[in-house]
Tab-separated table of C-alpha atoms in Angstrom:
chain	number	residue	atom	x	y	z
H	1	MET	CA	-13.115	-13.918	13.514
H	2	SER	CA	-14.435	-16.829	11.479
H	3	ASP	CA	-15.327	-14.625	8.526
H	4	ILE	CA	-11.880	-13.014	8.362
H	5	PRO	CA	-9.209	-15.378	7.039
H	6	LYS	CA	-5.495	-15.169	7.689
H	7	GLN	CA	-3.606	-12.970	5.251
H	8	ASN	CA	-0.148	-12.913	3.690
H	9	HIS	CA	2.607	-10.648	4.961
H	10	THR	CA	4.850	-8.574	2.729
H	11	VAL	CA	7.605	-11.203	2.759
H	12	PRO	CA	6.620	-14.305	4.706
H	13	ALA	CA	9.262	-16.752	5.881
H	14	LYS	CA	7.889	-19.219	3.336
H	15	ALA	CA	6.818	-16.772	0.662
H	16	GLU	CA	4.039	-17.627	-1.735
H	17	LYS	CA	4.420	-17.028	-5.461
H	18	VAL	CA	2.357	-14.053	-6.515
H	19	VAL	CA	3.757	-12.535	-9.708
H	20	SER	CA	4.951	-14.609	-12.640
H	21	GLY	CA	6.324	-17.347	-10.401
H	22	ARG	CA	8.297	-14.968	-8.194
H	23	THR	CA	8.069	-14.786	-4.418
H	24	PHE	CA	7.005	-11.651	-2.593
H	25	THR	CA	10.667	-11.086	-1.678
H	26	GLN	CA	11.768	-11.197	-5.297
H	27	TYR	CA	8.837	-9.109	-6.469
H	28	PHE	CA	9.298	-6.301	-3.954
H	29	THR	CA	13.072	-6.378	-4.389
H	30	GLU	CA	12.613	-5.708	-8.103
H	31	LEU	CA	9.901	-3.131	-7.433
H	32	ALA	CA	11.930	-1.152	-4.877
H	33	ALA	CA	14.001	0.891	-7.327
H	34	LYS	CA	10.944	1.986	-9.302
H	35	TYR	CA	8.287	1.914	-6.582
H	36	LEU	CA	7.295	5.577	-6.711
H	37	HIS	CA	7.126	5.530	-10.519
H	38	SER	CA	5.179	2.262	-10.710
H	39	THR	CA	2.619	3.315	-8.111
H	40	GLY	CA	2.181	6.775	-9.614
H	41	ASN	CA	2.735	8.114	-6.071
H	42	SER	CA	-0.726	6.761	-5.255
H	43	THR	CA	0.220	5.274	-1.884
H	44	TYR	CA	1.894	8.515	-0.834
H	45	LYS	CA	-1.068	10.576	-1.965
H	46	VAL	CA	-3.489	8.444	0.063
H	47	ILE	CA	-1.803	8.872	3.437
H	48	TYR	CA	-0.925	12.518	2.747
H	49	ALA	CA	-4.522	13.359	1.775
H	50	PHE	CA	-5.798	11.755	4.973
H	51	LEU	CA	-3.321	13.590	7.176
H	52	GLN	CA	-4.239	16.879	5.533
H	53	GLU	CA	-7.981	16.304	5.867
H	54	LYS	CA	-8.094	14.875	9.405
H	55	GLN	CA	-8.837	17.450	12.092
H	56	PRO	CA	-7.481	17.704	14.688
H	57	SER	CA	-4.221	16.400	13.284
H	58	ILE	CA	-3.168	12.973	14.523
H	59	VAL	CA	0.533	13.782	14.204
H	60	ASP	CA	2.433	16.806	15.491
H	61	ALA	CA	6.016	17.902	16.059
H	62	ASP	CA	6.239	15.815	19.250
H	63	SER	CA	4.974	12.587	17.672
H	64	VAL	CA	6.997	9.384	17.858
H	65	VAL	CA	6.004	7.485	14.713
H	66	SER	CA	6.249	3.859	13.629
H	67	ASP	CA	6.131	3.498	9.825
H	68	ASN	CA	5.471	-0.224	9.260
H	69	ALA	CA	6.301	-1.965	5.958
H	70	CYS	CA	7.544	1.465	4.971
H	71	GLY	CA	8.789	0.796	1.442
H	72	PRO	CA	10.828	3.833	0.343
H	73	CYS	CA	9.640	5.814	3.402
H	74	VAL	CA	6.282	6.647	1.823
H	75	ALA	CA	4.218	7.389	4.951
H	76	THR	CA	7.186	9.097	6.595
H	77	ALA	CA	7.468	11.476	3.650
H	78	ALA	CA	3.752	12.253	3.941
H	79	VAL	CA	4.086	12.982	7.667
H	80	VAL	CA	7.018	15.327	7.089
H	81	GLN	CA	5.218	17.110	4.254
H	82	HIS	CA	2.059	17.436	6.358
H	83	LEU	CA	3.905	18.912	9.330
H	84	GLY	CA	6.361	20.976	7.316
H	85	ARG	CA	9.101	19.435	9.443
H	86	GLU	CA	10.167	16.112	10.904
H	87	PRO	CA	8.352	14.837	13.970
H	88	ALA	CA	10.372	14.093	17.082
H	89	ARG	CA	11.204	10.552	15.956
H	90	VAL	CA	10.346	8.092	13.192
H	91	GLU	CA	11.212	4.395	13.136
H	92	ALA	CA	10.621	3.166	9.565
H	93	THR	CA	10.813	-0.594	9.049
H	94	ASP	CA	10.515	-3.032	6.168
H	95	ASN	CA	11.649	-6.640	5.763
H	96	VAL	CA	12.803	-6.262	2.165
H	97	GLN	CA	16.416	-5.120	2.094
H	98	ALA	CA	15.997	-3.350	-1.261
H	99	MET	CA	13.091	-1.309	0.152
H	100	VAL	CA	15.201	-0.393	3.184
H	101	ASP	CA	18.013	0.672	0.853
H	102	ALA	CA	15.564	2.855	-1.088
H	103	ALA	CA	14.285	4.331	2.181
H	104	GLU	CA	17.789	5.115	3.386
H	105	HIS	CA	18.557	6.791	0.063
H	106	ARG	CA	15.475	8.972	0.493
H	107	VAL	CA	16.358	9.850	4.084
H	108	ASN	CA	19.862	10.892	3.051
H	109	ALA	CA	18.612	12.846	0.028
H	110	MET	CA	16.092	14.743	2.154
H	111	GLY	CA	18.535	15.336	4.987
H	112	TRP	CA	16.152	13.968	7.609
H	113	LYS	CA	17.797	13.669	11.024
H	114	HIS	CA	15.044	12.093	13.121
H	115	VAL	CA	14.252	9.126	10.864
H	116	LYS	CA	15.849	5.717	11.428
H	117	ILE	CA	15.460	2.879	8.906
H	118	SER	CA	15.669	-0.782	9.908
H	119	VAL	CA	15.181	-4.197	8.338
H	120	MET	CA	12.381	-5.607	10.479
H	121	ASP	CA	9.394	-7.931	10.117
H	122	SER	CA	6.079	-6.319	11.027
H	123	HIS	CA	5.114	-9.599	12.738
H	124	GLU	CA	7.903	-9.165	15.295
H	125	LEU	CA	8.740	-5.528	15.898
H	126	LYS	CA	11.939	-5.171	17.923
H	127	PHE	CA	10.678	-2.227	19.955
H	128	PRO	CA	9.685	-2.144	23.626
H	129	ASP	CA	6.079	-1.872	24.702
H	130	GLU	CA	4.595	1.638	24.660
H	131	THR	CA	7.221	3.235	22.392
H	132	PHE	CA	5.173	5.193	19.831
H	133	THR	CA	2.414	7.779	19.805
H	134	VAL	CA	1.421	7.019	16.186
H	135	ALA	CA	1.730	3.771	14.204
H	136	ILE	CA	1.090	3.668	10.445
H	137	SER	CA	0.519	0.772	8.046
H	138	ASN	CA	-0.058	2.313	4.628
H	139	ILE	CA	-1.464	0.023	1.889
H	140	SER	CA	0.325	-2.944	3.472
H	141	VAL	CA	-2.200	-4.809	5.600
H	142	THR	CA	-3.260	-7.039	2.689
H	143	THR	CA	0.320	-8.285	2.325
H	144	TYR	CA	0.702	-9.576	5.884
H	145	THR	CA	0.664	-13.328	6.537
H	146	ASP	CA	-1.154	-12.714	9.814
H	147	PRO	CA	-2.650	-9.211	9.952
H	148	TYR	CA	-3.793	-9.728	13.541
H	149	LYS	CA	-0.246	-10.384	14.698
H	150	CYS	CA	1.102	-7.344	12.836
H	151	LEU	CA	-1.696	-5.105	14.099
H	152	HIS	CA	-1.194	-6.452	17.604
H	153	GLU	CA	2.472	-5.514	17.336
H	154	MET	CA	1.360	-1.982	16.420
H	155	LEU	CA	-0.973	-2.014	19.427
H	156	ARG	CA	1.719	-3.373	21.758
H	157	THR	CA	4.266	-0.756	20.774
H	158	LEU	CA	1.845	2.182	21.020
H	159	LYS	CA	1.708	4.282	24.138
H	160	PRO	CA	-1.644	4.544	25.934
H	161	ARG	CA	-3.924	6.787	23.841
H	162	GLY	CA	-1.617	6.276	20.879
H	163	VAL	CA	-3.266	6.040	17.462
H	164	ALA	CA	-2.881	3.532	14.645
H	165	ILE	CA	-3.574	4.555	11.034
H	166	VAL	CA	-4.194	1.677	8.617
H	167	THR	CA	-5.044	2.139	4.943
H	168	ALA	CA	-6.260	-0.289	2.272
H	169	TRP	CA	-7.594	0.114	-1.240
H	170	LYS	CA	-11.286	0.687	-1.781
H	171	ARG	CA	-10.847	1.222	-5.538
H	172	PHE	CA	-7.477	0.128	-6.893
H	173	GLY	CA	-7.241	2.248	-10.023
H	174	ALA	CA	-4.660	0.046	-11.719
H	175	SER	CA	-6.806	-3.079	-11.437
H	176	GLU	CA	-9.820	-1.207	-12.822
H	177	LEU	CA	-7.764	-0.360	-15.909
H	178	ILE	CA	-6.444	-3.903	-16.209
H	179	HIS	CA	-9.953	-5.374	-16.071
H	180	ALA	CA	-11.244	-2.925	-18.679
H	181	ALA	CA	-8.300	-3.650	-20.982
H	182	GLN	CA	-8.745	-7.420	-20.586
H	183	LYS	CA	-12.355	-7.152	-21.749
H	184	LYS	CA	-11.338	-5.116	-24.773
H	185	VAL	CA	-8.779	-7.700	-25.846
H	186	ARG	CA	-10.843	-10.787	-24.997
H	187	ALA	CA	-14.469	-10.297	-24.006
H	188	THR	CA	-14.587	-13.630	-22.174
H	189	ALA	CA	-11.447	-12.965	-20.107
H	190	GLU	CA	-11.735	-13.579	-16.379
H	191	PRO	CA	-10.787	-10.357	-14.562
H	192	MET	CA	-7.345	-10.492	-12.972
H	193	LYS	CA	-7.741	-11.220	-9.283
H	194	VAL	CA	-6.876	-8.512	-6.775
H	195	PRO	CA	-5.041	-10.000	-3.780
H	196	LYS	CA	-7.169	-9.975	-0.618
H	197	ALA	CA	-10.042	-8.201	-2.350
H	198	GLU	CA	-12.196	-8.633	0.767
H	199	TYR	CA	-10.384	-5.640	2.262
H	200	MET	CA	-12.059	-3.460	-0.341
H	201	ARG	CA	-15.434	-4.180	1.224
H	202	GLU	CA	-16.858	-1.519	3.480
H	203	GLY	CA	-16.348	-2.375	7.137
H	204	TYR	CA	-13.976	-5.305	6.615
H	205	LEU	CA	-10.777	-3.507	7.662
H	206	GLN	CA	-12.566	-1.804	10.544
H	207	ASP	CA	-13.722	-5.208	11.802
H	208	VAL	CA	-10.187	-6.615	11.643
H	209	ILE	CA	-8.774	-3.688	13.607
H	210	SER	CA	-11.556	-3.789	16.192
H	211	LYS	CA	-10.992	-7.504	16.778
H	212	THR	CA	-7.287	-6.843	17.257
H	213	GLY	CA	-8.101	-4.864	20.394
H	214	PHE	CA	-8.090	-1.236	19.294
H	215	LYS	CA	-10.713	1.119	20.715
H	216	ALA	CA	-12.569	4.069	19.181
H	217	VAL	CA	-12.125	2.493	15.750
H	218	HIS	CA	-13.272	4.781	12.963
H	219	THR	CA	-13.314	4.549	9.158
H	220	ASP	CA	-12.743	7.384	6.706
H	221	SER	CA	-12.205	7.222	2.967
H	222	VAL	CA	-10.063	9.319	0.668
H	223	SER	CA	-9.963	9.689	-3.111
H	224	ILE	CA	-6.880	10.767	-5.034
H	225	LEU	CA	-5.967	11.279	-8.690
H	226	CYS	CA	-2.717	10.347	-10.401
H	227	GLN	CA	-1.931	12.742	-13.217
H	228	GLY	CA	0.796	13.721	-15.691
H	229	GLU	CA	3.960	11.641	-15.344
H	230	GLU	CA	2.267	9.615	-12.619
H	231	ILE	CA	-0.038	8.173	-15.266
H	232	GLU	CA	2.983	7.050	-17.282
H	233	GLY	CA	4.256	5.140	-14.268
H	234	ILE	CA	0.977	3.313	-13.748
H	235	ARG	CA	0.752	2.513	-17.461
H	236	ASP	CA	4.283	1.075	-17.366
H	237	PHE	CA	3.287	-0.977	-14.318
H	238	ILE	CA	0.254	-2.411	-16.149
H	239	LEU	CA	2.310	-3.234	-19.243
H	240	GLY	CA	5.013	-4.925	-17.156
H	241	ASP	CA	5.413	-8.206	-15.321
H	242	PHE	CA	2.501	-7.550	-12.955
H	243	THR	CA	0.076	-8.611	-15.701
H	244	ARG	CA	2.205	-11.303	-17.332
H	245	SER	CA	-0.087	-14.065	-16.069
H	246	VAL	CA	-3.073	-12.343	-17.689
H	247	ARG	CA	-1.469	-12.549	-21.108
H	248	GLN	CA	0.226	-15.937	-20.936
H	249	ASP	CA	-2.462	-17.873	-22.831
H	250	TRP	CA	-3.259	-15.150	-25.371
H	251	THR	CA	-2.566	-15.386	-29.063
H	252	GLU	CA	0.258	-13.315	-30.500
H	253	GLU	CA	-2.320	-11.037	-32.108
H	254	GLU	CA	-4.013	-10.424	-28.744
H	255	LYS	CA	-0.685	-9.759	-27.066
H	256	SER	CA	0.202	-7.243	-29.764
H	257	ARG	CA	-3.011	-5.315	-29.061
H	258	TRP	CA	-2.374	-5.031	-25.311
H	259	PRO	CA	-0.292	-1.790	-25.282
H	260	ARG	CA	-2.776	0.035	-27.510
H	261	VAL	CA	-5.773	-1.158	-25.526
H	262	VAL	CA	-4.144	-0.184	-22.222
H	263	GLN	CA	-3.562	3.290	-23.624
H	264	GLU	CA	-7.228	3.479	-24.640
H	265	VAL	CA	-8.546	2.558	-21.190
H	266	VAL	CA	-6.130	5.003	-19.569
H	267	GLN	CA	-7.466	7.753	-21.825
H	268	ASP	CA	-11.042	6.769	-20.945
H	269	GLU	CA	-10.224	6.910	-17.224
H	270	VAL	CA	-8.622	10.327	-17.553
H	271	ALA	CA	-11.584	11.596	-19.564
H	272	SER	CA	-13.948	10.408	-16.823
H	273	TYR	CA	-12.042	11.557	-13.734
H	274	GLY	CA	-9.259	13.915	-14.801
H	275	GLY	CA	-6.646	11.304	-13.912
H	276	ILE	CA	-6.390	7.722	-12.678
H	277	ARG	CA	-8.605	7.493	-9.604
H	278	PHE	CA	-7.721	5.574	-6.474
H	279	ASP	CA	-9.998	5.354	-3.419
H	280	ALA	CA	-8.811	4.067	-0.055
H	281	TRP	CA	-10.229	3.140	3.310
H	282	VAL	CA	-8.435	4.762	6.226
H	283	VAL	CA	-9.149	3.181	9.596
H	284	THR	CA	-7.892	4.646	12.851
H	285	GLY	CA	-7.884	2.985	16.245
H	286	THR	CA	-6.702	4.046	19.689
H	287	LYS	CA	-4.889	2.128	22.413
């Protein structure tokens, strides 16, 4: 595992500063209320597209599902939509209280009866061994302090022959737009760094999951488009605090050009793909 460094969890006990001097806890707390808008539903679309495409289906009406670092119940919503009903049981967990509150609001609004939401750290799941038939980590593995520990917790809590589904970005559409806009404003600008960009490399996530102890590890990829109002959400995300560090040393004239340039690169992306394109790796492994 020498070539695979330790990673940072969604909200580590000693959180690192990642966005404009804020900790992960602060950042995700602020993001919770507008998560679906800011992501353009991209994270939901990724897991839903995979579930729809994968045959035979990994989940069914009898599945007992663990939705790790669930945010506002994103993967759970995809599972329910895919099945056309709730599975037998879902335990959705996140260690940001605001995300749990958003998830509970969604559960209540949808009238789901088999979904339980809990504040819980993915490093230390409070479930017995061999609880679940399916465990999902959707666009979260790059935010774990120790991905091996979190993935091992998924492995521990899966029943024999249970399946883990782990997704990570292959092409993060928002960062592609940010990089293009940076170059338009200042040709010499260093592209904004994508956290844990090594996970975008082919085979990297599969290697991590294999070394965790999963068997029959397999990689798929999915591509999705964000369109209509979803594009507005992603544009708002790019114009917001997420890119504040990019603009901090710009002149006032350069800062004033940023909204127009972002709009231009969004229009170019839509002209090329019909929307904002996101590609993701989807790796499955069996206990």
